[in-house]
Amino acid sequence: MSKRLAYILGGLAAIILVAVAVLYYLTRPLPELTVATWAGPYSRAQANGMFHPFGDSRHVDVRIALYDGGLEELRQMVGNNHYDWDVVDLELPDAIAACRLGLLEHIDAGQLPAGANGTPAARDFVPGAIGPCWVGSVVYSQVIAYAPNVFGNAHPISAADFFDIQRFPGPRALRRATAKFNLELALLADGVKPEDVYATLSTPDGVERALAKLNTLRRSLVWWDTSADAVAMLKDGRAVFATTLNGDVHDAAAHGNKVGVIWDRQMFQLDAFGILKGGPRVERALDFVRFATGSEPLARVASWVPYGPARRSSFALVPPNPESHAVVTAELPTNPQNFATAFAIDDEWWQLHGADVEPRWQSWIARLP
């Protein structure tokens, strides 16, 4: 074989090897990460704001698994060492319980990135958002809503106005199923400092004080079972005030049923990301959590759904809704104006003390007219 032919064949072989390598690189399966989250607009918002951007930046196939709350699936996966999920979006009460039960990996808060404005993560996240095994992503709140055009030129603006039946007469709608939210609202409206609410509720006299405040409304109370029903009660006249979730206020307005909102003493909770204990992709999952809870991904999610970013630095970055182009910041719980007197529900307190408080709540309800 001539040297020339050998060079040609060698060159062709090299080209073929490069082509095969490129083809493998372009067609090889991407590493996977599965995030369990809630169905509907929320998971769509996360897909657009977090999942796809993370997958594109890290060359990872982010898969979405649908989840409907609770800990049973986590228990089974961790207990059986068989993992269908890597990361799960949990309501904060479940995140606290899962952490206590050893179902979630420890997350070093010191490794979370600073906010877009340089604020360290420890000061950038809202209270309760960072825990031993979780990092908060979105904030949703119970607010006080009221029927528009009922009180004329007098507009209620505070939690205390909910209890002022002289200036603002009419039925008030509360959730009957649980004392949670109701007792906190009563104490805050009665002048208890936010930092003292749970210490007060930890005493028998404190619970009685909250019930006594609620008792001032005893002849004006009506009850709702679902938050969406609470907003409907304002529309059809069954109530003039109602406690309800801010997301249901948003949904009602989107369907032409706009109501007034009192942000004073909004009671907020969080959804948070946790990583399944002992899973096969823990490092990739940690990378995802750090990315997803950065300022910009949280801001993008908030442009799709009416939940506030759990980081303060995110608010200035929230863009208009990508489809409607509506500016959504005014209705977000963590808008600084809305969040000025926000109260953090202490889910861990309720897990420890709820079983003692709830019978007294049900007994009080039974004595109402």
Short mmCIF file of C-alpha atoms in Angstrom, two decimals:
data_model
loop_
_atom_site.label_atom_id
_atom_site.label_comp_id
_atom_site.label_asym_id
_atom_site.label_seq_id
_atom_site.Cartn_x
_atom_site.Cartn_y
_atom_site.Cartn_z
CA MET A 1 0.00 0.00 0.00
CA SER A 2 1.41 3.37 -0.97
CA LYS A 3 2.04 5.94 1.68
CA ARG A 4 -0.46 8.24 0.00
CA LEU A 5 -3.23 5.62 0.21
CA ALA A 6 -2.32 4.90 3.81
CA TYR A 7 -2.64 8.59 4.68
CA ILE A 8 -6.02 8.74 2.94
CA LEU A 9 -7.33 5.67 4.74
CA GLY A 10 -5.98 6.94 8.05
CA GLY A 11 -7.67 10.29 7.49
CA LEU A 12 -10.96 8.61 6.63
CA ALA A 13 -10.73 6.46 9.76
CA ALA A 14 -10.14 9.55 11.88
CA ILE A 15 -13.10 11.31 10.28
CA ILE A 16 -15.30 8.29 10.92
CA LEU A 17 -14.19 8.13 14.56
CA VAL A 18 -14.94 11.84 15.05
CA ALA A 19 -18.30 11.46 13.34
CA VAL A 20 -19.20 8.51 15.55
CA ALA A 21 -18.14 10.45 18.65
CA VAL A 22 -20.19 13.49 17.62
CA LEU A 23 -23.20 11.31 16.80
CA TYR A 24 -22.96 9.60 20.18
CA TYR A 25 -22.65 12.94 21.94
CA LEU A 26 -25.73 14.30 20.17
CA THR A 27 -27.89 11.19 20.59
CA ARG A 28 -26.73 9.79 23.95
CA PRO A 29 -29.34 9.66 26.71
CA LEU A 30 -29.11 12.68 28.97
CA PRO A 31 -28.70 12.14 32.72
CA GLU A 32 -32.11 12.24 34.38
CA LEU A 33 -33.65 14.03 37.34
CA THR A 34 -37.24 13.47 38.44
CA VAL A 35 -39.08 16.18 40.37
CA ALA A 36 -42.41 15.34 41.98
CA THR A 37 -44.81 18.26 42.12
CA TRP A 38 -48.45 19.25 41.95
CA ALA A 39 -50.59 18.99 38.83
CA GLY A 40 -52.10 21.97 37.03
CA PRO A 41 -50.93 25.55 36.51
CA TYR A 42 -48.34 25.29 39.28
CA SER A 43 -46.31 22.50 37.68
CA ARG A 44 -46.62 24.27 34.34
CA ALA A 45 -45.20 27.41 35.91
CA GLN A 46 -42.34 25.42 37.41
CA ALA A 47 -41.64 23.69 34.12
CA ASN A 48 -41.32 27.02 32.32
CA GLY A 49 -39.54 28.90 35.10
CA MET A 50 -37.27 26.24 36.62
CA PHE A 51 -37.28 22.76 35.12
CA HIS A 52 -36.60 23.55 31.46
CA PRO A 53 -33.98 26.24 32.22
CA PHE A 54 -32.15 23.87 34.58
CA GLY A 55 -32.26 21.05 32.04
CA ASP A 56 -30.95 23.31 29.29
CA SER A 57 -28.14 24.75 31.40
CA ARG A 58 -26.98 21.42 32.87
CA HIS A 59 -27.85 19.11 29.92
CA VAL A 60 -30.16 17.11 32.16
CA ASP A 61 -33.48 15.48 31.29
CA VAL A 62 -35.79 16.86 33.99
CA ARG A 63 -38.85 14.67 34.32
CA ILE A 64 -42.03 15.65 36.16
CA ALA A 65 -43.90 13.23 38.40
CA LEU A 66 -47.30 14.24 39.73
CA TYR A 67 -47.84 14.18 43.46
CA ASP A 68 -50.88 14.89 45.61
CA GLY A 69 -49.43 15.53 49.04
CA GLY A 70 -48.73 13.41 52.08
CA LEU A 71 -45.74 11.29 53.02
CA GLU A 72 -46.76 7.74 52.16
CA GLU A 73 -44.98 7.61 48.80
CA LEU A 74 -41.82 9.07 50.34
CA ARG A 75 -41.93 6.48 53.12
CA GLN A 76 -42.20 3.65 50.62
CA MET A 77 -39.42 4.89 48.33
CA VAL A 78 -36.94 5.58 51.11
CA GLY A 79 -37.92 2.48 53.08
CA ASN A 80 -37.62 0.18 50.07
CA ASN A 81 -34.57 1.95 48.61
CA HIS A 82 -36.48 2.23 45.32
CA TYR A 83 -36.62 5.77 44.04
CA ASP A 84 -39.07 7.04 41.43
CA TRP A 85 -38.35 10.63 42.49
CA ASP A 86 -35.24 12.60 43.29
CA VAL A 87 -36.75 15.91 44.45
CA VAL A 88 -40.24 16.61 45.79
CA ASP A 89 -42.19 19.85 46.15
CA LEU A 90 -43.76 19.66 49.61
CA GLU A 91 -46.15 21.81 51.56
CA LEU A 92 -44.16 23.05 54.52
CA PRO A 93 -46.00 20.94 57.15
CA ASP A 94 -45.09 17.80 55.20
CA ALA A 95 -41.51 19.00 54.72
CA ILE A 96 -41.16 19.44 58.49
CA ALA A 97 -42.64 16.02 59.18
CA ALA A 98 -40.57 14.30 56.48
CA CYS A 99 -37.40 15.89 57.85
CA ARG A 100 -38.20 14.73 61.36
CA LEU A 101 -38.81 11.19 60.08
CA GLY A 102 -35.49 11.05 58.25
CA LEU A 103 -37.01 10.90 54.77
CA LEU A 104 -35.10 13.90 53.38
CA GLU A 105 -31.44 14.74 52.87
CA HIS A 106 -29.81 17.47 54.91
CA ILE A 107 -29.34 20.67 52.90
CA ASP A 108 -26.50 22.99 53.83
CA ALA A 109 -28.01 26.47 53.75
CA GLY A 110 -24.54 27.92 53.43
CA GLN A 111 -24.31 26.47 49.92
CA LEU A 112 -27.37 28.31 48.65
CA PRO A 113 -26.49 31.12 46.22
CA ALA A 114 -26.81 34.74 47.22
CA GLY A 115 -29.70 36.73 45.82
CA ALA A 116 -29.47 38.57 42.53
CA ASN A 117 -28.77 41.74 44.50
CA GLY A 118 -25.98 40.11 46.50
CA THR A 119 -28.00 39.48 49.68
CA PRO A 120 -26.86 36.27 51.40
CA ALA A 121 -29.42 33.50 51.20
CA ALA A 122 -29.91 33.42 54.98
CA ARG A 123 -31.25 37.00 54.86
CA ASP A 124 -32.89 36.84 51.46
CA PHE A 125 -35.44 34.11 52.09
CA VAL A 126 -38.65 34.83 54.02
CA PRO A 127 -38.99 33.39 57.56
CA GLY A 128 -39.31 29.62 57.66
CA ALA A 129 -38.18 29.09 54.08
CA ILE A 130 -34.85 27.48 54.95
CA GLY A 131 -34.85 24.41 57.16
CA PRO A 132 -32.55 21.49 57.89
CA CYS A 133 -33.96 19.48 54.96
CA TRP A 134 -35.86 21.92 52.79
CA VAL A 135 -35.62 25.16 50.85
CA GLY A 136 -38.76 27.23 50.26
CA SER A 137 -39.83 28.19 46.76
CA VAL A 138 -43.23 29.88 46.81
CA VAL A 139 -45.38 31.71 49.35
CA TYR A 140 -49.16 31.49 49.44
CA SER A 141 -51.39 33.14 52.00
CA GLN A 142 -54.70 33.24 53.74
CA VAL A 143 -55.99 36.76 53.31
CA ILE A 144 -59.18 38.54 54.30
CA ALA A 145 -61.41 39.26 51.32
CA TYR A 146 -64.52 41.41 51.33
CA ALA A 147 -67.47 42.02 49.06
CA PRO A 148 -66.98 45.14 46.94
CA ASN A 149 -69.49 47.98 47.02
CA VAL A 150 -71.03 46.82 50.32
CA PHE A 151 -69.55 49.39 52.67
CA GLY A 152 -69.82 52.46 50.46
CA ASN A 153 -66.87 54.78 50.85
CA ALA A 154 -65.61 52.99 53.97
CA HIS A 155 -62.97 50.48 52.87
CA PRO A 156 -61.76 47.93 55.41
CA ILE A 157 -57.96 47.84 55.51
CA SER A 158 -56.93 45.84 58.57
CA ALA A 159 -57.46 42.55 60.34
CA ALA A 160 -59.11 44.51 63.14
CA ASP A 161 -61.77 45.65 60.67
CA PHE A 162 -62.81 42.02 60.22
CA PHE A 163 -63.91 42.09 63.86
CA ASP A 164 -65.53 45.55 63.76
CA ILE A 165 -69.19 44.68 63.31
CA GLN A 166 -70.28 48.23 64.12
CA ARG A 167 -68.47 49.93 61.23
CA PHE A 168 -68.64 46.91 58.92
CA PRO A 169 -71.77 44.91 59.69
CA GLY A 170 -72.63 41.62 58.03
CA PRO A 171 -71.76 37.90 58.06
CA ARG A 172 -68.14 36.79 58.31
CA ALA A 173 -67.04 33.49 56.76
CA LEU A 174 -64.36 31.37 58.43
CA ARG A 175 -63.12 27.85 57.85
CA ARG A 176 -64.86 25.52 60.27
CA ALA A 177 -62.62 22.45 59.96
CA THR A 178 -59.66 23.63 61.99
CA ALA A 179 -58.58 26.17 64.59
CA LYS A 180 -55.43 26.87 62.59
CA PHE A 181 -55.45 30.37 61.08
CA ASN A 182 -58.56 31.33 63.06
CA LEU A 183 -56.87 31.48 66.44
CA GLU A 184 -53.86 33.35 65.09
CA LEU A 185 -56.10 35.89 63.35
CA ALA A 186 -58.07 36.47 66.53
CA LEU A 187 -54.98 37.11 68.65
CA LEU A 188 -53.38 39.40 66.09
CA ALA A 189 -56.60 41.42 65.82
CA ASP A 190 -56.73 41.53 69.62
CA GLY A 191 -53.34 43.22 69.78
CA VAL A 192 -50.98 40.34 70.49
CA LYS A 193 -47.57 40.94 68.95
CA PRO A 194 -46.77 38.51 66.11
CA GLU A 195 -43.71 37.18 67.93
CA ASP A 196 -45.88 36.38 70.97
CA VAL A 197 -48.76 34.61 69.22
CA TYR A 198 -47.59 31.02 69.64
CA ALA A 199 -46.28 31.56 73.14
CA THR A 200 -49.75 32.89 73.98
CA LEU A 201 -51.50 29.95 72.31
CA SER A 202 -49.29 27.57 74.28
CA THR A 203 -51.22 28.51 77.42
CA PRO A 204 -54.85 27.67 78.23
CA ASP A 205 -55.56 31.33 78.86
CA GLY A 206 -54.15 32.21 75.43
CA VAL A 207 -56.50 29.85 73.62
CA GLU A 208 -59.40 31.20 75.65
CA ARG A 209 -58.39 34.75 74.72
CA ALA A 210 -58.49 33.86 71.03
CA LEU A 211 -61.88 32.17 71.37
CA ALA A 212 -63.21 35.14 73.33
CA LYS A 213 -62.20 37.44 70.47
CA LEU A 214 -63.92 35.18 67.97
CA ASN A 215 -66.92 35.08 70.26
CA THR A 216 -67.51 38.78 69.54
CA LEU A 217 -68.56 37.60 66.06
CA ARG A 218 -70.61 34.62 67.23
CA ARG A 219 -73.89 35.89 65.75
CA SER A 220 -72.21 36.98 62.51
CA LEU A 221 -70.28 33.84 61.68
CA VAL A 222 -70.88 31.56 58.72
CA TRP A 223 -68.63 28.72 57.61
CA TRP A 224 -66.86 27.59 54.47
CA ASP A 225 -65.44 24.20 53.55
CA THR A 226 -63.23 25.15 50.61
CA SER A 227 -61.44 28.41 49.95
CA ALA A 228 -63.10 28.78 46.56
CA ASP A 229 -66.49 28.54 48.30
CA ALA A 230 -65.46 31.42 50.56
CA VAL A 231 -65.05 33.73 47.57
CA ALA A 232 -68.37 32.54 46.13
CA MET A 233 -70.06 33.48 49.42
CA LEU A 234 -68.93 37.07 48.92
CA LYS A 235 -70.43 37.12 45.45
CA ASP A 236 -73.84 35.72 46.36
CA GLY A 237 -74.28 37.73 49.57
CA ARG A 238 -73.89 34.99 52.15
CA ALA A 239 -70.93 36.89 53.60
CA VAL A 240 -69.42 40.36 53.48
CA PHE A 241 -66.01 39.20 54.75
CA ALA A 242 -64.27 35.86 54.29
CA THR A 243 -60.87 34.42 55.00
CA THR A 244 -59.60 32.71 51.86
CA LEU A 245 -56.46 31.79 49.96
CA ASN A 246 -54.91 34.45 47.77
CA GLY A 247 -54.85 32.05 44.81
CA ASP A 248 -58.62 31.72 44.93
CA VAL A 249 -59.00 35.50 44.99
CA HIS A 250 -56.85 35.60 41.84
CA ASP A 251 -58.87 32.85 40.14
CA ALA A 252 -62.16 34.56 40.99
CA ALA A 253 -60.97 37.85 39.51
CA ALA A 254 -59.85 36.03 36.35
CA HIS A 255 -63.45 34.85 35.96
CA GLY A 256 -64.98 38.28 36.52
CA ASN A 257 -65.63 37.97 40.26
CA LYS A 258 -63.28 40.58 41.69
CA VAL A 259 -63.34 41.09 45.46
CA GLY A 260 -61.52 43.41 47.82
CA VAL A 261 -58.43 42.11 49.58
CA ILE A 262 -56.97 43.00 52.98
CA TRP A 263 -53.29 42.07 53.03
CA ASP A 264 -52.83 43.19 56.63
CA ARG A 265 -51.88 40.15 58.70
CA GLN A 266 -51.90 37.82 55.73
CA MET A 267 -50.96 34.39 57.10
CA PHE A 268 -48.43 32.81 54.85
CA GLN A 269 -47.21 29.30 54.27
CA LEU A 270 -44.71 27.85 51.84
CA ASP A 271 -44.05 25.09 49.42
CA ALA A 272 -40.49 23.83 49.65
CA PHE A 273 -38.17 21.48 47.83
CA GLY A 274 -36.80 18.42 49.60
CA ILE A 275 -34.42 15.69 48.37
CA LEU A 276 -35.25 12.06 49.06
CA LYS A 277 -32.89 10.51 51.59
CA GLY A 278 -30.36 8.08 50.14
CA GLY A 279 -31.41 8.51 46.52
CA PRO A 280 -29.04 7.69 43.65
CA ARG A 281 -28.83 11.26 42.32
CA VAL A 282 -28.42 13.35 45.46
CA GLU A 283 -25.68 15.62 44.09
CA ARG A 284 -27.67 16.36 40.94
CA ALA A 285 -30.73 17.00 43.08
CA LEU A 286 -28.78 19.43 45.27
CA ASP A 287 -27.61 21.24 42.16
CA PHE A 288 -31.23 21.51 41.04
CA VAL A 289 -32.45 22.87 44.37
CA ARG A 290 -29.72 25.51 44.42
CA PHE A 291 -30.60 26.52 40.87
CA ALA A 292 -34.39 26.42 41.26
CA THR A 293 -34.42 28.53 44.41
CA GLY A 294 -32.24 31.24 42.92
CA SER A 295 -33.70 34.71 42.46
CA GLU A 296 -34.45 34.50 38.75
CA PRO A 297 -36.13 31.05 38.57
CA LEU A 298 -38.40 31.97 41.48
CA ALA A 299 -39.28 35.25 39.76
CA ARG A 300 -40.16 33.43 36.53
CA VAL A 301 -42.50 31.04 38.34
CA ALA A 302 -44.30 33.97 39.98
CA SER A 303 -45.07 35.43 36.56
CA TRP A 304 -47.19 32.37 35.80
CA VAL A 305 -49.03 31.75 39.09
CA PRO A 306 -50.08 34.13 41.92
CA TYR A 307 -47.62 32.78 44.47
CA GLY A 308 -44.90 34.97 45.87
CA PRO A 309 -41.23 34.09 45.42
CA ALA A 310 -39.74 32.91 48.69
CA ARG A 311 -36.72 35.20 48.14
CA ARG A 312 -37.05 38.94 48.61
CA SER A 313 -34.53 39.65 45.84
CA SER A 314 -36.80 37.88 43.33
CA PHE A 315 -39.62 40.39 43.49
CA ALA A 316 -37.92 43.08 41.40
CA LEU A 317 -37.22 40.46 38.71
CA VAL A 318 -40.79 39.16 38.24
CA PRO A 319 -41.69 39.71 34.56
CA PRO A 320 -45.20 40.17 33.17
CA ASN A 321 -47.15 36.99 32.55
CA PRO A 322 -45.64 35.45 29.40
CA GLU A 323 -49.05 34.74 27.85
CA SER A 324 -51.38 37.53 28.97
CA HIS A 325 -48.58 40.10 29.40
CA ALA A 326 -50.36 41.24 32.58
CA VAL A 327 -48.26 42.76 35.34
CA VAL A 328 -48.84 40.42 38.27
CA THR A 329 -46.70 41.90 41.04
CA ALA A 330 -49.52 43.76 42.81
CA GLU A 331 -51.24 40.51 43.75
CA LEU A 332 -48.23 38.54 44.97
CA PRO A 333 -48.07 37.84 48.71
CA THR A 334 -44.39 38.82 48.89
CA ASN A 335 -44.90 42.18 47.25
CA PRO A 336 -43.20 44.36 49.90
CA GLN A 337 -46.37 46.44 50.38
CA ASN A 338 -48.50 43.32 50.84
CA PHE A 339 -45.91 41.60 53.02
CA ALA A 340 -45.34 44.44 55.49
CA THR A 341 -47.42 42.84 58.28
CA ALA A 342 -47.36 39.24 57.04
CA PHE A 343 -47.53 36.55 59.69
CA ALA A 344 -45.73 33.21 59.29
CA ILE A 345 -47.85 30.22 60.26
CA ASP A 346 -45.78 27.97 62.53
CA ASP A 347 -46.55 24.51 61.18
CA GLU A 348 -44.18 22.83 63.60
CA TRP A 349 -46.13 24.35 66.52
CA TRP A 350 -49.34 22.94 65.10
CA GLN A 351 -47.79 19.49 64.70
CA LEU A 352 -46.77 19.55 68.35
CA HIS A 353 -49.84 21.22 69.87
CA GLY A 354 -52.70 20.86 67.39
CA ALA A 355 -54.09 17.69 68.97
CA ASP A 356 -54.52 19.56 72.26
CA VAL A 357 -56.08 22.68 70.73
CA GLU A 358 -58.50 21.20 68.21
CA PRO A 359 -60.94 19.64 70.73
CA ARG A 360 -61.36 23.03 72.39
CA TRP A 361 -62.05 24.58 68.98
CA GLN A 362 -64.70 21.99 68.16
CA SER A 363 -66.26 22.40 71.61
CA TRP A 364 -66.46 26.17 71.09
CA ILE A 365 -68.12 25.72 67.69
CA ALA A 366 -70.67 23.33 69.20
CA ARG A 367 -71.78 26.04 71.64
CA LEU A 368 -72.41 28.66 68.94
CA PRO A 369 -75.98 29.65 68.14
#
